Amino acid sequence: MDGEPGHPGPLAGITVVALEQAVSAPMCTRTLADFGARVIKVENPSGGDFARYYDDVVHGQAAHFVWVNRGKESITLDLKSEAGVGLLHRLLARADVLVSNLAPGATARLGLAPADLSARYPDLIAVEIDGFGAGGPLSHKRAYDLLVQAESGVCAVTGTADAPAKPGPPVADVTTGLYAALSILAALQGKARGAPHSGTIAVSLFDTMAEMMGYHLTYARHAGIDQQPLGMSSPAVAPYGAYPTADGQTVVLGTTNDREWQRLAAEILGRPDLAAAERFRTNPGRVAHRAELDEDIAAWCARHNLAEIQKTADDAGIGNSRYNRPSEVIDHPQLVERDRWRTVDTPGGPIPSLLPPAILEGYEPPMNPVPALGAHTDAVLTELGCTAEELAELRTARVIGGDE
């Protein structure tokens, strides 16, 4: 679905070249594409982005890939060849933004190190996403989502004390991609206002996860202890957790301040004695006596059905939700009734795809197709001035992929 006529998007006219793989950089560039930017994804002719092959559950395609690669153009270039690198530089000469997340040292070997880019393309906004940031003892290491989550302490505050866990979504990849997109928007805004160009931008997964760990790191530094993970609860507040219901469901109830606790105790549990107890008067006291509170709340929930619990909680102004599995979220009424799904074309056939989270009044995100490997090679290189004969020669020399 194209954007509404007259509303090309806030990033219309911006061209982004992407040297990307997996999730972090593709999430960054898909976000830019959602806002109307043109994204040209440069892939290796021998297979392209390896995330294309994580699985084949989406009409023969990988779920990760179709999720973060809609709305892009794919071209194939062998960047180990002089001709391929030359074509890349011709692309960059016309681009506004370069986004990369290649292996450590790869961009420098291509002549795309920060100093090289600043000298050759002084107006180009170049963002490099890496694992651990430059200048540290881990800077040389490969970094994947799980590895960075473990290194940054995220896994230690997820799950339970005896069973640490990686959060299900690839939060290191996704949040780093979004921080990268945010930095690009800031740089574009500065450029539009005539601010001095600050050169290349670096965003690392480790630094992003350290930022996400802000509460836990602050607490550990000043309290001198590591808070233990509590599964579907929080070490910061109580009561706050998941409780089985009489009809075999799971309700999640949470309080974030003393007034909410008073209402939960008196109006939901019907326990004025708990509301009046000094040991539960403040959040630190409730955290210290979490087990006692959880036992009382669990006993009450076990006697009531989910619908009754949620209505009672809503009436009392207490936050609550239903524990859902992914298969139960697909047709969630909050998504369906707000028309949050669109159809996106892919090489394997059309698929449902969620609209991006940000809703801009008067703008319908493009939701353009997920590209086949190299599908736009000939068209993009023709824009650069390559003739049909030159394309044939490049294909024979395997600088670009087979017949696209």
GROMACS .gro file of C-alpha atoms in nm:
model
  404
    1MET     CA    1   0.000   0.000   0.000
    2ASP     CA    2   0.146   0.333  -0.101
    3GLY     CA    3   0.137   0.640   0.118
    4GLU     CA    4  -0.169   0.861   0.076
    5PRO     CA    5  -0.140   1.105  -0.218
    6GLY     CA    6   0.008   1.432  -0.101
    7HIS     CA    7   0.163   1.269   0.207
    8PRO     CA    8   0.491   1.115   0.090
    9GLY     CA    9   0.628   1.095   0.445
   10PRO     CA   10   0.860   1.309   0.653
   11LEU     CA   11   1.172   1.140   0.511
   12ALA     CA   12   1.068   1.151   0.145
   13GLY     CA   13   1.368   1.242  -0.070
   14ILE     CA   14   1.619   1.089   0.174
   15THR     CA   15   1.827   0.803   0.032
   16VAL     CA   16   1.977   0.548   0.270
   17VAL     CA   17   2.239   0.292   0.171
   18ALA     CA   18   2.242  -0.011   0.401
   19LEU     CA   19   2.530  -0.254   0.451
   20GLU     CA   20   2.336  -0.464   0.696
   21GLN     CA   21   2.255  -0.806   0.826
   22ALA     CA   22   2.054  -0.976   1.100
   23VAL     CA   23   1.832  -0.736   1.300
   24SER     CA   24   1.989  -0.419   1.444
   25ALA     CA   25   2.073  -0.225   1.126
   26PRO     CA   26   1.775  -0.367   0.933
   27MET     CA   27   1.545  -0.245   1.212
   28CYS     CA   28   1.706   0.099   1.186
   29THR     CA   29   1.662   0.122   0.810
   30ARG     CA   30   1.311  -0.027   0.810
   31THR     CA   31   1.214   0.245   1.055
   32LEU     CA   32   1.351   0.506   0.814
   33ALA     CA   33   1.165   0.340   0.526
   34ASP     CA   34   0.843   0.348   0.729
   35PHE     CA   35   0.883   0.727   0.746
   36GLY     CA   36   0.925   0.752   0.369
   37ALA     CA   37   1.301   0.720   0.310
   38ARG     CA   38   1.435   0.526   0.015
   39VAL     CA   39   1.648   0.239   0.149
   40ILE     CA   40   1.889   0.057  -0.083
   41LYS     CA   41   2.006  -0.265   0.081
   42VAL     CA   42   2.341  -0.385  -0.052
   43GLU     CA   43   2.378  -0.762  -0.027
   44ASN     CA   44   2.641  -1.018  -0.119
   45PRO     CA   45   2.549  -1.199  -0.443
   46SER     CA   46   2.625  -1.530  -0.270
   47GLY     CA   47   2.321  -1.548  -0.045
   48GLY     CA   48   2.284  -1.192   0.083
   49ASP     CA   49   2.177  -1.109   0.438
   50PHE     CA   50   2.217  -1.433   0.634
   51ALA     CA   51   1.893  -1.358   0.821
   52ARG     CA   52   1.711  -1.455   0.502
   53TYR     CA   53   1.780  -1.817   0.598
   54TYR     CA   54   1.716  -1.836   0.972
   55ASP     CA   55   1.403  -2.039   0.897
   56ASP     CA   56   1.151  -2.084   0.616
   57VAL     CA   57   0.816  -2.051   0.792
   58VAL     CA   58   0.686  -1.747   0.598
   59HIS     CA   59   0.607  -1.889   0.254
   60GLY     CA   60   0.960  -2.026   0.243
   61GLN     CA   61   1.116  -1.713   0.393
   62ALA     CA   62   1.257  -1.636   0.737
   63ALA     CA   63   1.032  -1.466   0.992
   64HIS     CA   64   1.316  -1.239   1.110
   65PHE     CA   65   1.387  -1.121   0.757
   66VAL     CA   66   1.034  -1.035   0.648
   67TRP     CA   67   0.980  -0.856   0.981
   68VAL     CA   68   1.259  -0.600   0.942
   69ASN     CA   69   1.310  -0.567   0.566
   70ARG     CA   70   0.988  -0.445   0.412
   71GLY     CA   71   0.998  -0.130   0.204
   72LYS     CA   72   1.360  -0.170   0.084
   73GLU     CA   73   1.532  -0.218  -0.249
   74SER     CA   74   1.785  -0.501  -0.266
   75ILE     CA   75   2.090  -0.489  -0.489
   76THR     CA   76   2.376  -0.737  -0.500
   77LEU     CA   77   2.739  -0.626  -0.510
   78ASP     CA   78   3.053  -0.828  -0.449
   79LEU     CA   79   3.236  -0.589  -0.219
   80LYS     CA   80   3.548  -0.805  -0.233
   81SER     CA   81   3.590  -0.690  -0.591
   82GLU     CA   82   3.725  -0.354  -0.700
   83ALA     CA   83   3.431  -0.304  -0.934
   84GLY     CA   84   3.181  -0.378  -0.656
   85VAL     CA   85   3.341  -0.128  -0.420
   86GLY     CA   86   3.349   0.126  -0.701
   87LEU     CA   87   2.977   0.089  -0.756
   88LEU     CA   88   2.916   0.122  -0.383
   89HIS     CA   89   3.102   0.453  -0.382
   90ARG     CA   90   2.892   0.573  -0.674
   91LEU     CA   91   2.587   0.495  -0.461
   92LEU     CA   92   2.728   0.678  -0.162
   93ALA     CA   93   2.801   0.986  -0.371
   94ARG     CA   94   2.424   1.021  -0.419
   95ALA     CA   95   2.314   0.908  -0.071
   96ASP     CA   96   2.218   1.103   0.239
   97VAL     CA   97   2.278   0.825   0.492
   98LEU     CA   98   2.490   0.511   0.525
   99VAL     CA   99   2.399   0.249   0.785
  100SER     CA  100   2.623  -0.051   0.850
  101ASN     CA  101   2.657  -0.332   1.103
  102LEU     CA  102   2.920  -0.555   0.947
  103ALA     CA  103   3.174  -0.765   1.137
  104PRO     CA  104   3.448  -0.579   1.330
  105GLY     CA  105   3.693  -0.416   1.089
  106ALA     CA  106   3.488  -0.484   0.775
  107THR     CA  107   3.400  -0.123   0.696
  108ALA     CA  108   3.762  -0.014   0.739
  109ARG     CA  109   3.871  -0.281   0.491
  110LEU     CA  110   3.621  -0.139   0.242
  111GLY     CA  111   3.765   0.211   0.284
  112LEU     CA  112   3.458   0.316   0.481
  113ALA     CA  113   3.623   0.395   0.814
  114PRO     CA  114   3.500   0.719   0.976
  115ALA     CA  115   3.803   0.921   0.860
  116ASP     CA  116   3.765   0.790   0.505
  117LEU     CA  117   3.397   0.876   0.489
  118SER     CA  118   3.437   1.220   0.641
  119ALA     CA  119   3.706   1.307   0.386
  120ARG     CA  120   3.531   1.167   0.081
  121TYR     CA  121   3.166   1.243   0.165
  122PRO     CA  122   3.158   1.540   0.403
  123ASP     CA  123   2.779   1.569   0.389
  124LEU     CA  124   2.705   1.197   0.434
  125ILE     CA  125   2.550   1.088   0.763
  126ALA     CA  126   2.720   0.757   0.837
  127VAL     CA  127   2.605   0.538   1.125
  128GLU     CA  128   2.800   0.227   1.220
  129ILE     CA  129   2.638  -0.019   1.457
  130ASP     CA  130   2.881  -0.251   1.633
  131GLY     CA  131   2.886  -0.484   1.929
  132PHE     CA  132   3.093  -0.327   2.204
  133GLY     CA  133   3.205   0.017   2.086
  134ALA     CA  134   3.557   0.124   1.993
  135GLY     CA  135   3.852   0.144   2.231
  136GLY     CA  136   3.772  -0.129   2.482
  137PRO     CA  137   3.903  -0.479   2.552
  138LEU     CA  138   3.599  -0.639   2.386
  139SER     CA  139   3.589  -0.413   2.080
  140HIS     CA  140   3.731  -0.682   1.852
  141LYS     CA  141   3.469  -0.943   1.941
  142ARG     CA  142   3.169  -1.046   1.741
  143ALA     CA  143   2.850  -0.956   1.920
  144TYR     CA  144   2.508  -1.114   1.885
  145ASP     CA  145   2.194  -1.025   2.074
  146LEU     CA  146   2.226  -1.301   2.336
  147LEU     CA  147   2.599  -1.242   2.386
  148VAL     CA  148   2.550  -0.872   2.455
  149GLN     CA  149   2.252  -0.933   2.681
  150ALA     CA  150   2.461  -1.174   2.887
  151GLU     CA  151   2.765  -0.943   2.898
  152SER     CA  152   2.561  -0.637   2.997
  153GLY     CA  153   2.374  -0.808   3.282
  154VAL     CA  154   2.035  -0.824   3.112
  155CYS     CA  155   2.009  -1.201   3.146
  156ALA     CA  156   2.093  -1.175   3.516
  157VAL     CA  157   1.784  -0.962   3.581
  158THR     CA  158   1.551  -1.175   3.367
  159GLY     CA  159   1.393  -1.507   3.457
  160THR     CA  160   1.450  -1.622   3.815
  161ALA     CA  161   1.749  -1.647   4.044
  162ASP     CA  162   1.802  -2.016   3.966
  163ALA     CA  163   1.711  -1.985   3.597
  164PRO     CA  164   1.842  -1.665   3.433
  165ALA     CA  165   1.699  -1.606   3.089
  166LYS     CA  166   1.735  -1.409   2.770
  167PRO     CA  167   1.430  -1.186   2.709
  168GLY     CA  168   1.230  -1.333   2.424
  169PRO     CA  169   1.246  -1.043   2.178
  170PRO     CA  170   1.595  -0.949   2.053
  171VAL     CA  171   1.597  -0.638   2.269
  172ALA     CA  172   1.966  -0.555   2.218
  173ASP     CA  173   1.926  -0.559   1.841
  174VAL     CA  174   1.594  -0.376   1.833
  175THR     CA  175   1.676  -0.100   2.079
  176THR     CA  176   2.014  -0.039   1.917
  177GLY     CA  177   1.848  -0.015   1.577
  178LEU     CA  178   1.600   0.237   1.712
  179TYR     CA  179   1.875   0.442   1.881
  180ALA     CA  180   2.058   0.443   1.547
  181ALA     CA  181   1.745   0.564   1.368
  182LEU     CA  182   1.700   0.834   1.634
  183SER     CA  183   2.059   0.951   1.584
  184ILE     CA  184   2.001   0.973   1.208
  185LEU     CA  185   1.687   1.181   1.256
  186ALA     CA  186   1.879   1.414   1.488
  187ALA     CA  187   2.160   1.447   1.234
  188LEU     CA  188   1.916   1.514   0.949
  189GLN     CA  189   1.744   1.780   1.157
  190GLY     CA  190   2.076   1.942   1.241
  191LYS     CA  191   2.179   1.935   0.877
  192ALA     CA  192   1.851   2.096   0.770
  193ARG     CA  193   1.906   2.376   1.022
  194GLY     CA  194   2.261   2.437   0.906
  195ALA     CA  195   2.432   2.294   1.213
  196PRO     CA  196   2.792   2.176   1.166
  197HIS     CA  197   2.808   1.814   1.051
  198SER     CA  198   2.943   1.604   1.336
  199GLY     CA  199   3.093   1.330   1.124
  200THR     CA  200   3.014   0.962   1.157
  201ILE     CA  201   2.793   0.822   1.433
  202ALA     CA  202   2.866   0.505   1.629
  203VAL     CA  203   2.607   0.308   1.824
  204SER     CA  204   2.696  -0.016   2.002
  205LEU     CA  205   2.472  -0.293   2.128
  206PHE     CA  206   2.662  -0.302   2.458
  207ASP     CA  207   2.619   0.070   2.526
  208THR     CA  208   2.251   0.046   2.441
  209MET     CA  209   2.200  -0.243   2.680
  210ALA     CA  210   2.396  -0.062   2.952
  211GLU     CA  211   2.148   0.222   2.907
  212MET     CA  212   1.855  -0.022   2.929
  213MET     CA  213   2.008  -0.150   3.252
  214GLY     CA  214   2.006   0.200   3.400
  215TYR     CA  215   1.778   0.122   3.695
  216HIS     CA  216   1.955  -0.202   3.784
  217LEU     CA  217   2.304  -0.050   3.758
  218THR     CA  218   2.204   0.252   3.964
  219TYR     CA  219   2.051   0.031   4.231
  220ALA     CA  220   2.351  -0.204   4.245
  221ARG     CA  221   2.598   0.083   4.266
  222HIS     CA  222   2.422   0.257   4.555
  223ALA     CA  223   2.272  -0.039   4.741
  224GLY     CA  224   2.574  -0.262   4.697
  225ILE     CA  225   2.366  -0.567   4.601
  226ASP     CA  226   2.240  -0.738   4.288
  227GLN     CA  227   1.863  -0.757   4.290
  228GLN     CA  228   1.740  -1.105   4.208
  229PRO     CA  229   1.514  -1.158   3.906
  230LEU     CA  230   1.156  -1.247   3.992
  231GLY     CA  231   1.013  -1.390   3.672
  232MET     CA  232   0.687  -1.208   3.597
  233SER     CA  233   0.739  -0.956   3.874
  234SER     CA  234   0.971  -0.668   3.956
  235PRO     CA  235   1.222  -0.627   4.238
  236ALA     CA  236   1.137  -0.255   4.245
  237VAL     CA  237   0.769  -0.261   4.343
  238ALA     CA  238   0.516  -0.485   4.518
  239PRO     CA  239   0.264  -0.627   4.476
  240TYR     CA  240   0.334  -0.673   4.106
  241GLY     CA  241   0.299  -1.011   3.941
  242ALA     CA  242   0.106  -1.287   3.769
  243TYR     CA  243  -0.156  -1.500   3.942
  244PRO     CA  244  -0.357  -1.806   3.823
  245THR     CA  245  -0.734  -1.759   3.811
  246ALA     CA  246  -1.023  -1.995   3.883
  247ASP     CA  247  -1.089  -2.052   3.511
  248GLY     CA  248  -0.735  -2.155   3.423
  249GLN     CA  249  -0.616  -1.817   3.300
  250THR     CA  250  -0.340  -1.594   3.436
  251VAL     CA  251  -0.402  -1.238   3.541
  252VAL     CA  252  -0.127  -0.982   3.587
  253LEU     CA  253  -0.188  -0.721   3.856
  254GLY     CA  254   0.035  -0.432   3.943
  255THR     CA  255   0.058  -0.138   4.180
  256THR     CA  256   0.306   0.145   4.147
  257ASN     CA  257   0.230   0.363   4.448
  258ASP     CA  258   0.085   0.356   4.798
  259ARG     CA  259  -0.260   0.483   4.696
  260GLU     CA  260  -0.301   0.201   4.446
  261TRP     CA  261  -0.202  -0.051   4.712
  262GLN     CA  262  -0.469   0.084   4.946
  263ARG     CA  263  -0.734   0.039   4.677
  264LEU     CA  264  -0.614  -0.310   4.585
  265ALA     CA  265  -0.622  -0.425   4.945
  266ALA     CA  266  -0.952  -0.266   5.043
  267GLU     CA  267  -1.159  -0.268   4.722
  268ILE     CA  268  -1.036  -0.583   4.546
  269LEU     CA  269  -0.918  -0.818   4.817
  270GLY     CA  270  -1.166  -0.691   5.074
  271ARG     CA  271  -0.887  -0.685   5.330
  272PRO     CA  272  -0.891  -0.356   5.525
  273ASP     CA  273  -0.651  -0.520   5.770
  274LEU     CA  274  -0.386  -0.542   5.499
  275ALA     CA  275  -0.451  -0.185   5.393
  276ALA     CA  276  -0.402  -0.069   5.754
  277ALA     CA  277  -0.095  -0.281   5.829
  278GLU     CA  278   0.214  -0.069   5.899
  279ARG     CA  279   0.447  -0.320   5.736
  280PHE     CA  280   0.266  -0.268   5.404
  281ARG     CA  281   0.223   0.111   5.428
  282THR     CA  282   0.511   0.198   5.193
  283ASN     CA  283   0.656   0.029   4.889
  284PRO     CA  284   0.986  -0.069   5.059
  285GLY     CA  285   0.784  -0.249   5.326
  286ARG     CA  286   0.572  -0.426   5.069
  287VAL     CA  287   0.883  -0.532   4.878
  288ALA     CA  288   1.030  -0.673   5.200
  289HIS     CA  289   0.709  -0.870   5.261
  290ARG     CA  290   0.641  -0.960   4.899
  291ALA     CA  291   0.589  -1.332   4.964
  292GLU     CA  292   0.311  -1.266   5.214
  293LEU     CA  293   0.130  -1.031   4.979
  294ASP     CA  294   0.165  -1.266   4.684
  295GLU     CA  295   0.015  -1.549   4.888
  296ASP     CA  296  -0.292  -1.342   4.979
  297ILE     CA  297  -0.343  -1.209   4.626
  298ALA     CA  298  -0.293  -1.552   4.470
  299ALA     CA  299  -0.552  -1.704   4.704
  300TRP     CA  300  -0.807  -1.438   4.607
  301CYS     CA  301  -0.740  -1.473   4.233
  302ALA     CA  302  -0.771  -1.851   4.255
  303ARG     CA  303  -1.133  -1.805   4.371
  304HIS     CA  304  -1.236  -1.578   4.083
  305ASN     CA  305  -1.253  -1.595   3.704
  306LEU     CA  306  -1.035  -1.374   3.488
  307ALA     CA  307  -1.322  -1.157   3.360
  308GLU     CA  308  -1.443  -1.089   3.714
  309ILE     CA  309  -1.095  -1.005   3.836
  310GLN     CA  310  -1.031  -0.765   3.550
  311LYS     CA  311  -1.364  -0.587   3.592
  312THR     CA  312  -1.307  -0.551   3.964
  313ALA     CA  313  -0.956  -0.419   3.905
  314ASP     CA  314  -1.071  -0.178   3.635
  315ASP     CA  315  -1.345  -0.045   3.861
  316ALA     CA  316  -1.087   0.011   4.134
  317GLY     CA  317  -0.842   0.179   3.897
  318ILE     CA  318  -0.581  -0.094   3.932
  319GLY     CA  319  -0.364  -0.190   3.636
  320ASN     CA  320  -0.421  -0.541   3.507
  321SER     CA  321  -0.378  -0.756   3.199
  322ARG     CA  322  -0.421  -1.108   3.068
  323TYR     CA  323  -0.114  -1.325   3.013
  324ASN     CA  324  -0.115  -1.407   2.641
  325ARG     CA  325   0.092  -1.632   2.418
  326PRO     CA  326   0.210  -1.502   2.079
  327SER     CA  327  -0.058  -1.703   1.897
  328GLU     CA  328  -0.319  -1.526   2.109
  329VAL     CA  329  -0.186  -1.181   2.024
  330ILE     CA  330  -0.218  -1.224   1.646
  331ASP     CA  331  -0.593  -1.163   1.656
  332HIS     CA  332  -0.589  -0.950   1.970
  333PRO     CA  333  -0.896  -0.723   1.963
  334GLN     CA  334  -0.677  -0.422   2.044
  335LEU     CA  335  -0.496  -0.480   1.714
  336VAL     CA  336  -0.795  -0.592   1.510
  337GLU     CA  337  -1.040  -0.320   1.613
  338ARG     CA  338  -0.778  -0.050   1.556
  339ASP     CA  339  -0.697  -0.191   1.210
  340ARG     CA  340  -0.327  -0.237   1.287
  341TRP     CA  341  -0.258  -0.507   1.026
  342ARG     CA  342  -0.176  -0.444   0.660
  343THR     CA  343  -0.086  -0.674   0.370
  344VAL     CA  344   0.273  -0.663   0.248
  345ASP     CA  345   0.402  -0.840  -0.061
  346THR     CA  346   0.702  -1.072  -0.033
  347PRO     CA  347   0.880  -1.294  -0.287
  348GLY     CA  348   0.687  -1.588  -0.142
  349GLY     CA  349   0.347  -1.419  -0.148
  350PRO     CA  350   0.153  -1.157   0.052
  351ILE     CA  351   0.167  -1.163   0.430
  352PRO     CA  352   0.006  -0.964   0.715
  353SER     CA  353   0.239  -0.704   0.866
  354LEU     CA  354   0.187  -0.470   1.158
  355LEU     CA  355   0.188  -0.097   1.100
  356PRO     CA  356   0.481   0.083   1.267
  357PRO     CA  357   0.403   0.199   1.622
  358ALA     CA  358   0.418   0.574   1.558
  359ILE     CA  359   0.094   0.714   1.417
  360LEU     CA  360   0.143   1.033   1.218
  361GLU     CA  361  -0.183   1.213   1.148
  362GLY     CA  362  -0.250   1.227   0.776
  363TYR     CA  363   0.026   0.980   0.684
  364GLU     CA  364  -0.019   0.616   0.591
  365PRO     CA  365   0.315   0.431   0.606
  366PRO     CA  366   0.409   0.282   0.267
  367MET     CA  367   0.422  -0.085   0.378
  368ASN     CA  368   0.604  -0.166   0.054
  369PRO     CA  369   0.725  -0.518  -0.035
  370VAL     CA  370   0.999  -0.727   0.121
  371PRO     CA  371   1.261  -0.753  -0.156
  372ALA     CA  372   1.393  -1.066  -0.318
  373LEU     CA  373   1.771  -1.091  -0.316
  374GLY     CA  374   1.904  -0.848  -0.577
  375ALA     CA  375   1.559  -0.765  -0.714
  376HIS     CA  376   1.653  -0.401  -0.778
  377THR     CA  377   2.014  -0.441  -0.892
  378ASP     CA  378   1.962  -0.357  -1.257
  379ALA     CA  379   1.728  -0.066  -1.188
  380VAL     CA  380   1.953   0.098  -0.929
  381LEU     CA  381   2.273   0.051  -1.128
  382THR     CA  382   2.100   0.187  -1.437
  383GLU     CA  383   2.024   0.501  -1.233
  384LEU     CA  384   2.399   0.523  -1.171
  385GLY     CA  385   2.461   0.525  -1.544
  386CYS     CA  386   2.541   0.159  -1.611
  387THR     CA  387   2.442   0.041  -1.958
  388ALA     CA  388   2.289  -0.295  -2.041
  389GLU     CA  389   2.628  -0.405  -2.174
  390GLU     CA  390   2.803  -0.302  -1.853
  391LEU     CA  391   2.544  -0.487  -1.645
  392ALA     CA  392   2.604  -0.799  -1.850
  393GLU     CA  393   2.979  -0.768  -1.799
  394LEU     CA  394   2.934  -0.716  -1.424
  395ARG     CA  395   2.713  -1.022  -1.409
  396THR     CA  396   2.960  -1.232  -1.606
  397ALA     CA  397   3.237  -1.121  -1.369
  398ARG     CA  398   3.006  -1.206  -1.073
  399VAL     CA  399   3.032  -0.856  -0.935
  400ILE     CA  400   2.653  -0.861  -0.926
  401GLY     CA  401   2.422  -1.156  -0.888
  402GLY     CA  402   2.249  -1.368  -1.151
  403ASP     CA  403   1.946  -1.262  -1.350
  404GLU     CA  404   1.740  -1.049  -1.116
   0.00000   0.00000   0.00000
